Coordinates of C-alpha atoms in Angstrom, one line a residue:
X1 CA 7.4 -29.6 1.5
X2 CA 7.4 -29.7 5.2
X3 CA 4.0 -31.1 6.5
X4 CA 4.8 -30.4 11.1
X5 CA 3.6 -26.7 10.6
X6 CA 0.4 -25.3 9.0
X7 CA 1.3 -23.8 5.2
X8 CA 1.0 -20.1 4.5
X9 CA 1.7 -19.0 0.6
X10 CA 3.3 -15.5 0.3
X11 CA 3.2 -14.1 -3.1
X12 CA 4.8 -11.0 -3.2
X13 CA 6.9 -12.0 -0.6
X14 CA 10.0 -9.9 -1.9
X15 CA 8.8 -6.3 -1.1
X16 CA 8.4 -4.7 1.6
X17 CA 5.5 -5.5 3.2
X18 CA 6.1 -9.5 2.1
X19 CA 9.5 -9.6 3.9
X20 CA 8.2 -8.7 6.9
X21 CA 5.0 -10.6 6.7
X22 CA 7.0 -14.2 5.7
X23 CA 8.9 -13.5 8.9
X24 CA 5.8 -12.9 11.4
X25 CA 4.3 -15.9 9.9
X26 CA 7.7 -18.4 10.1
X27 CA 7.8 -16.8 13.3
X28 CA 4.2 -18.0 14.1
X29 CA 4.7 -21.3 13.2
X30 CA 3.7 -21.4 9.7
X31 CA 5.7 -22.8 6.9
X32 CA 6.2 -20.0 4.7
X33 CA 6.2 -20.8 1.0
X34 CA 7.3 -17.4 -1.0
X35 CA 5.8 -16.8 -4.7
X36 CA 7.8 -14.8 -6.7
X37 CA 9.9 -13.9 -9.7
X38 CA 12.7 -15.0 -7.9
X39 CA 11.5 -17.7 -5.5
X40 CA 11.3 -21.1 -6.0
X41 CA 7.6 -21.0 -6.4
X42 CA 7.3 -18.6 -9.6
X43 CA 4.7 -17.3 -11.5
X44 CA 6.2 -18.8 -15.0
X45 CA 5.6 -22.4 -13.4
X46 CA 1.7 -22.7 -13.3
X47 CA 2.3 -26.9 -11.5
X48 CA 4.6 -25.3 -8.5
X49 CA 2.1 -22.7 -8.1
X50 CA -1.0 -25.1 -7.8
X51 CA 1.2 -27.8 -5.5
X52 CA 2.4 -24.8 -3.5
X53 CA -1.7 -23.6 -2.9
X54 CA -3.0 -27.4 -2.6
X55 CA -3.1 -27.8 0.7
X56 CA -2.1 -24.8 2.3
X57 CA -4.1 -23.6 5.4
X58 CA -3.5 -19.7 4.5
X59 CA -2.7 -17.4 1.0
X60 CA -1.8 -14.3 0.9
X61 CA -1.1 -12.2 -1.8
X62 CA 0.9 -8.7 -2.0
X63 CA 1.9 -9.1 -5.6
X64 CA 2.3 -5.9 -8.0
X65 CA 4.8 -3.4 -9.1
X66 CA 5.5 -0.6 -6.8
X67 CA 3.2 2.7 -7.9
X68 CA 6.6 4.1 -6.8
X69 CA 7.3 5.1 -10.4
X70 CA 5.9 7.7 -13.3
X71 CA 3.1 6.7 -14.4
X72 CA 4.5 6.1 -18.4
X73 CA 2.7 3.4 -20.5
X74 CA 4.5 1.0 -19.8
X75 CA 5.0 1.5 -16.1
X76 CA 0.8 1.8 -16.1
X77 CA 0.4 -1.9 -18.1
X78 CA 2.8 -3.4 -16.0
X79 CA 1.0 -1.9 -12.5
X80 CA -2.1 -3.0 -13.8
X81 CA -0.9 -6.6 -15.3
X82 CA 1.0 -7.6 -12.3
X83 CA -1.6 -7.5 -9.8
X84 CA -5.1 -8.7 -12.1
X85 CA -2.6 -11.3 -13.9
X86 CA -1.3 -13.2 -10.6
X87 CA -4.8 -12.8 -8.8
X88 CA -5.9 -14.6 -11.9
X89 CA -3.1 -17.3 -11.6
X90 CA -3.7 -17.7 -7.1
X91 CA -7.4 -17.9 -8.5
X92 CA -7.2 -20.7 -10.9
X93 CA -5.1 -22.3 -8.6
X94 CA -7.3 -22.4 -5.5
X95 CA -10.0 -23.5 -8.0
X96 CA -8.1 -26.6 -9.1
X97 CA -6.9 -27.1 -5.6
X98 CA -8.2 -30.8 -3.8
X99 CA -7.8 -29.3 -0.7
X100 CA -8.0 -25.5 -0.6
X101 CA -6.5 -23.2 1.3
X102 CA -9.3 -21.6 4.3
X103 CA -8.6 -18.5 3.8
X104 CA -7.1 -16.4 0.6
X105 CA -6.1 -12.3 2.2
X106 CA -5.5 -10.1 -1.1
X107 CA -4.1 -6.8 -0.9
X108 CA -5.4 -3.8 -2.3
X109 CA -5.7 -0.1 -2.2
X110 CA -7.3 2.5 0.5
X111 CA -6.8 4.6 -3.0
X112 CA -9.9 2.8 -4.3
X113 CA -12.0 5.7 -2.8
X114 CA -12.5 9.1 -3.5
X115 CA -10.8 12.7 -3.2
X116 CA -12.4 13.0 0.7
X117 CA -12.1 16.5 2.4
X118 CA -15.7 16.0 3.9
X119 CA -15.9 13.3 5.4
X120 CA -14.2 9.2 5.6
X121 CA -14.8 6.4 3.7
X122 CA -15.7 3.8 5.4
X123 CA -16.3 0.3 3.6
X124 CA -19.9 0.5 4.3
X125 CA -20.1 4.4 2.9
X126 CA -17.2 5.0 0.9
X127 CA -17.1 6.4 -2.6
X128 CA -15.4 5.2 -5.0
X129 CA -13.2 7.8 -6.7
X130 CA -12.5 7.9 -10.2
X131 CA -8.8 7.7 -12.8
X132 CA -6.1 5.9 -13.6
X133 CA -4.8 4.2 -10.1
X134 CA -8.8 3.8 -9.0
X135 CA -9.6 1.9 -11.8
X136 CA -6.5 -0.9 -11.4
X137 CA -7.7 -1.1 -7.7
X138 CA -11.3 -2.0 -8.9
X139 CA -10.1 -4.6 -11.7
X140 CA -8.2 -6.3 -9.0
X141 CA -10.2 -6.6 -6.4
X142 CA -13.0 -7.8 -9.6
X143 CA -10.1 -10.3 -10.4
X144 CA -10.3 -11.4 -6.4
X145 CA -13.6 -11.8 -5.9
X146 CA -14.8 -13.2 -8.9
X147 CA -15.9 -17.0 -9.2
X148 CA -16.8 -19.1 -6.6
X149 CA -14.8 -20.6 -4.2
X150 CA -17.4 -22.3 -1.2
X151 CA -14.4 -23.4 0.8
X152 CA -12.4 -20.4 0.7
X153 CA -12.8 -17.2 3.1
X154 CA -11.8 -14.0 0.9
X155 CA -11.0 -10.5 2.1
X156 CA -9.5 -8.0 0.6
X157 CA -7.0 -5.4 2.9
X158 CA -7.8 -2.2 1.3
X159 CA -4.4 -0.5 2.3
X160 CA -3.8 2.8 3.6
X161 CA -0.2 4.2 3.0
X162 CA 1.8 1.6 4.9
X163 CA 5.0 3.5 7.5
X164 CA 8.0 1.5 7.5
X165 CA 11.1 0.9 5.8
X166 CA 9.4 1.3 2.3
X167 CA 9.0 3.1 -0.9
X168 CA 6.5 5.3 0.3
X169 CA 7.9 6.4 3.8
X170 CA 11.4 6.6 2.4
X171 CA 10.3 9.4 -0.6
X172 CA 8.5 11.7 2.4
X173 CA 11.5 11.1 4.4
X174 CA 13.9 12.6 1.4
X175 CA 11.6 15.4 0.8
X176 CA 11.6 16.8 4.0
X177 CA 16.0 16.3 4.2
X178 CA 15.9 17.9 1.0
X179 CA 14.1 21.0 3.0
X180 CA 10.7 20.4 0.5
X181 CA 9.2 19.3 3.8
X182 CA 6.4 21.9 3.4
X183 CA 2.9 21.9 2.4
X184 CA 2.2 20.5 -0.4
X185 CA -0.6 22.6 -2.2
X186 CA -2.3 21.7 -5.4
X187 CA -2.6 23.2 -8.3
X188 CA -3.2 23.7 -12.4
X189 CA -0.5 22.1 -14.2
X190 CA -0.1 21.8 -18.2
X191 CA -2.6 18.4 -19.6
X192 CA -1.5 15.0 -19.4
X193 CA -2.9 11.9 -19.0
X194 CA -1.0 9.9 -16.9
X195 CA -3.9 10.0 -14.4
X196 CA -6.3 9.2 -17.5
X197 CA -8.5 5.9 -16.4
X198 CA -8.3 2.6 -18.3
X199 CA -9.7 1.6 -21.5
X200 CA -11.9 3.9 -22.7
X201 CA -12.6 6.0 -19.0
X202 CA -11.4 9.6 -20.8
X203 CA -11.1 10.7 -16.9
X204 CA -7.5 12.1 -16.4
X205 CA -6.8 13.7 -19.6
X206 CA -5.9 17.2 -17.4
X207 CA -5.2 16.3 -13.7
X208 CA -7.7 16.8 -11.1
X209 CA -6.8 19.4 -8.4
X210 CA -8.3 21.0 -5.1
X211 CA -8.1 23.5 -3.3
X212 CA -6.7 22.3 -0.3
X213 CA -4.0 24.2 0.7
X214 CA -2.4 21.5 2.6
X215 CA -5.1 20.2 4.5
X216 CA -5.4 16.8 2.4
X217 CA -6.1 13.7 4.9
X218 CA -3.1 11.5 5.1
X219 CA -4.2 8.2 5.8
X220 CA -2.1 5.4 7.2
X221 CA -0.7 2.6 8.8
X222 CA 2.1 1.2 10.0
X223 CA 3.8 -1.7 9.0
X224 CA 3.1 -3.7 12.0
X225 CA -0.1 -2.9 12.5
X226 CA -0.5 -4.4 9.2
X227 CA 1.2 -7.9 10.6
X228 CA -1.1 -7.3 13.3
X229 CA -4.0 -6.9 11.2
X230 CA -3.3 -9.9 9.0
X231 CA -3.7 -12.4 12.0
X232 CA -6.5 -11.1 13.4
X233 CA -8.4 -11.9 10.1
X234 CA -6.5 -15.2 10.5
X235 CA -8.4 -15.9 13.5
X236 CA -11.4 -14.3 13.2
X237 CA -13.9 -16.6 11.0
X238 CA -16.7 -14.4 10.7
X239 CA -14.7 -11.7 8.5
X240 CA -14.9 -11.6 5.0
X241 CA -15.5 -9.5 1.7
X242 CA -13.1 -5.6 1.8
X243 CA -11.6 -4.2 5.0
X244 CA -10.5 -1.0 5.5
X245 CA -6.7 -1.0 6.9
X246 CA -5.8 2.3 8.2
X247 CA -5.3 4.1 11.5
X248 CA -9.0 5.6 12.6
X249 CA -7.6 9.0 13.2
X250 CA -5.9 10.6 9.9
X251 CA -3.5 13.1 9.3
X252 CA -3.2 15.8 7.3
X253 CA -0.5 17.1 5.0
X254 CA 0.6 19.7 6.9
X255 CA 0.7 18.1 10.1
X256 CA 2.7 14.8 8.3
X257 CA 5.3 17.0 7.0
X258 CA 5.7 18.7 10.4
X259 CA 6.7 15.5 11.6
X260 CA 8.4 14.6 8.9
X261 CA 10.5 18.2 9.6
X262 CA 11.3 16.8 12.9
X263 CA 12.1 13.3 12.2
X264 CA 14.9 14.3 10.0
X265 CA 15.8 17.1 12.0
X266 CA 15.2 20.1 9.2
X267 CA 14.4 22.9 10.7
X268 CA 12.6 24.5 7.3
X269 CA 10.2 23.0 5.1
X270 CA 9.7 25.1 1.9
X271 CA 6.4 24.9 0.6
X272 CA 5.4 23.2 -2.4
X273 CA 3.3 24.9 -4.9
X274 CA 1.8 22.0 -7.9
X275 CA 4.3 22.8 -10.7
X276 CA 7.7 22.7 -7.7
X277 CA 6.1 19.7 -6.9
X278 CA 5.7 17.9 -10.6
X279 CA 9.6 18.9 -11.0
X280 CA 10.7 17.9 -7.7
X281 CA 8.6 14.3 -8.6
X282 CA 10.2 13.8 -12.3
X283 CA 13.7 14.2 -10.4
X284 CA 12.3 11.5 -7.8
X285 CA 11.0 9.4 -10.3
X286 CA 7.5 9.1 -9.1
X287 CA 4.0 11.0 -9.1
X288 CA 2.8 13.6 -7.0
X289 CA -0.9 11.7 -6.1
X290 CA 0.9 10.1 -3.3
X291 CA 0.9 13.4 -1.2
X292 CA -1.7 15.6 -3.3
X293 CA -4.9 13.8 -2.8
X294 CA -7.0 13.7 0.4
X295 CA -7.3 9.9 1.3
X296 CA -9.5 10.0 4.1
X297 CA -10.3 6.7 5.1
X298 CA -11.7 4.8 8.2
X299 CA -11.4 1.1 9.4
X300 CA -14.8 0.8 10.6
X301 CA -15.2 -3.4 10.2
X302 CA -12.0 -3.7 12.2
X303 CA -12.7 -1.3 14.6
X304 CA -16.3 -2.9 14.8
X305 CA -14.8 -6.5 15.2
X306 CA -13.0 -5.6 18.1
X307 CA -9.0 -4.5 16.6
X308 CA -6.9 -2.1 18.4
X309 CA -3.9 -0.2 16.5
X310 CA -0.8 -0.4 18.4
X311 CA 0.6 2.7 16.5
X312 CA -1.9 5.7 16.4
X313 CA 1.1 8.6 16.7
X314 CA 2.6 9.8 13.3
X315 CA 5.3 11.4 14.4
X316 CA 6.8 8.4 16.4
X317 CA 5.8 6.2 13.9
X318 CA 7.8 8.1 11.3
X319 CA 10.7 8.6 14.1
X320 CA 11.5 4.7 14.8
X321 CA 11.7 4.2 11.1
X322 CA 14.3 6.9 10.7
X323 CA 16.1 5.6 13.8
X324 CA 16.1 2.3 12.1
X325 CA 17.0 3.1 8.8
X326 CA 20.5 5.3 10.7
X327 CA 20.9 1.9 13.0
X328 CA 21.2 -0.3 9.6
X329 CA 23.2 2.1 7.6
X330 CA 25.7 2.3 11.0
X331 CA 25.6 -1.8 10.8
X332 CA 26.1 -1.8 7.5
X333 CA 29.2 0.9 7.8
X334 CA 31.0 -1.0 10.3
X335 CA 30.4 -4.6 7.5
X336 CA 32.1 -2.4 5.1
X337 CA 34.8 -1.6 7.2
X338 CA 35.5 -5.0 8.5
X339 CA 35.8 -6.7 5.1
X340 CA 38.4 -3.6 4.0

């Protein structure tokens, strides 16, 4: 391994918000070492893991399978398994490690917190909510934090819904073309217990709903803001334990789809009523808790330690993902027609 620039481990560094981190840092002149399934570094090869973490100055890890899936059995053991299982690995590996990294930055989930109409969750007031995708968020960040490790600064990004070129962004972005860009608004659907918590937590067995008519909070952040956020925690010493990532001013569901209207330039946006919404999500492939519950949360240790967000406006945050998504599909149009 190169030893001229500092050594920041990536795991995860294949999705979306790992691509774009491993190029911030390689273009901050780190050393990028990439943990994957596919990367040289991989989680079936426990000694490349622990030579990859011995010695590195930073580790970050965005491992897990996308929650942009139904949430089947086998799509809930893997979401679970994939984040508490390579935690466990990054963890034994810093353990073991001579010379550990400083700092360790884990993702994890704004999600983590409750149904909020009323007020924000900050990390210093925030409830905890209750279910299926609260309690993976809780046995990771147990998986992070557990142990001792004197030598290593830990802290946890506890994620709003990131804007960019991702899973997330690019489902609201097909709703709205598909002229579903209305309110959403909740509702009583048949039982099922795909939103059932873990183990023996019963919660979930008929799916929670509110009454909120389209005025669920929409959290969120964007993507570079995210970048952004990871080096301030790089630099700042003092920060440690959870931290709220999230724009302090959140949306709502009515204004996000609005935007997301305008974006995409559809002039209608029929609204959603719970069961159009569960159909419309089997077809998609994915579950309606992304845009039905009311995540309201506020970054108050970032905003306290001095951060700024660079992207505060929805609506041009959505847009310049839209105009880069027709910019790449034009690049890649005129590739096509080069090699024909």
């Amino acid at each position: 391994m190169r030893t001229d620039r500092p050594r920041a481990v990536v795991a995860g560094a294949g999705g979306f918000i790992g691509e774009a981190l491993v190029a911030a840092l390689d273009a901050d002149g780190y050393d990028v070492v990439p943990v994957g399934r596919t990367s040289a570094v991989s989680w079936d090869d426990p000694e490349a893991l622990h030579a990859a973490v011995d010695g590195a100055d930073l580790l970050v890890n965005l491992a897990g399978k996308s929650v942009d899936c139904r949430y089947t059995d086998a799509n809930r053991n893997a979401i679970l398994s994939s984040r508490v299982e390579t935690t466990r690995a990054l963890h034994d590996a810093v353990a073991a490690a001579s010379a550990p990294p400083r700092l360790w930055i884990n993702s994890s989930t704004a999600t983590i917190y409750r149904h909020a109409t009323d007020r924000p969750n900050t990390e210093s007031t925030g409830e905890l909510g209750a279910g299926f995708s609260v309690d993976v968020a809780k046995a990771w960040e147990k998986a992070f934090f557990a142990g001792d490790l004197p030598a290593t600064r830990r802290v946890a990004l506890r994620l709003a819904i990131v804007v960019g070129d991702g899973p997330a962004t690019r489902m609201l972005l097909t709703l709205a073309r598909t002229g579903l860009g209305g309110p959403q608004h909740d509702g009583r659907v048949p039982p099922h217990r795909r939103y059932r918590g873990i183990g023996d937590d019963p919660t979930g067995d008929s799916p929670p709903w509110y009454r909120t008519r389209g005025r669920q909070r929409f959290s969120w952040v964007h993507i570079d803001d995210v970048l952004d956020a990871v080096r301030f925690v790089v630099r700042r010493d003092d920060i440690a334990g959870v931290l709220n990532v999230a724009v302090p001013q959140a949306s709502d569901n009515r204004s996000l789809m609005r935007s997301l209207r305008s974006v995409v330039g559809m002039p209608v946006g029929v609204p959603s009523l719970r069961w159009m919404l569960e159909l419309a999500m089997w077809a998609l492939r994915t579950e309606p808790e992304l845009i039905l519950k009311s995540r309201w949360v506020m970054p108050e240790r970032l905003l306290d330690a001095g951060f700024r967000f660079t992207h505060t406006d929805l609506r041009a945050a959505l847009a310049s993902v839209e105009s880069e998504r027709k910019l790449r599909r034009a690049a890649e149009r005129r590739t096509r027609s080069a090699r024909s």
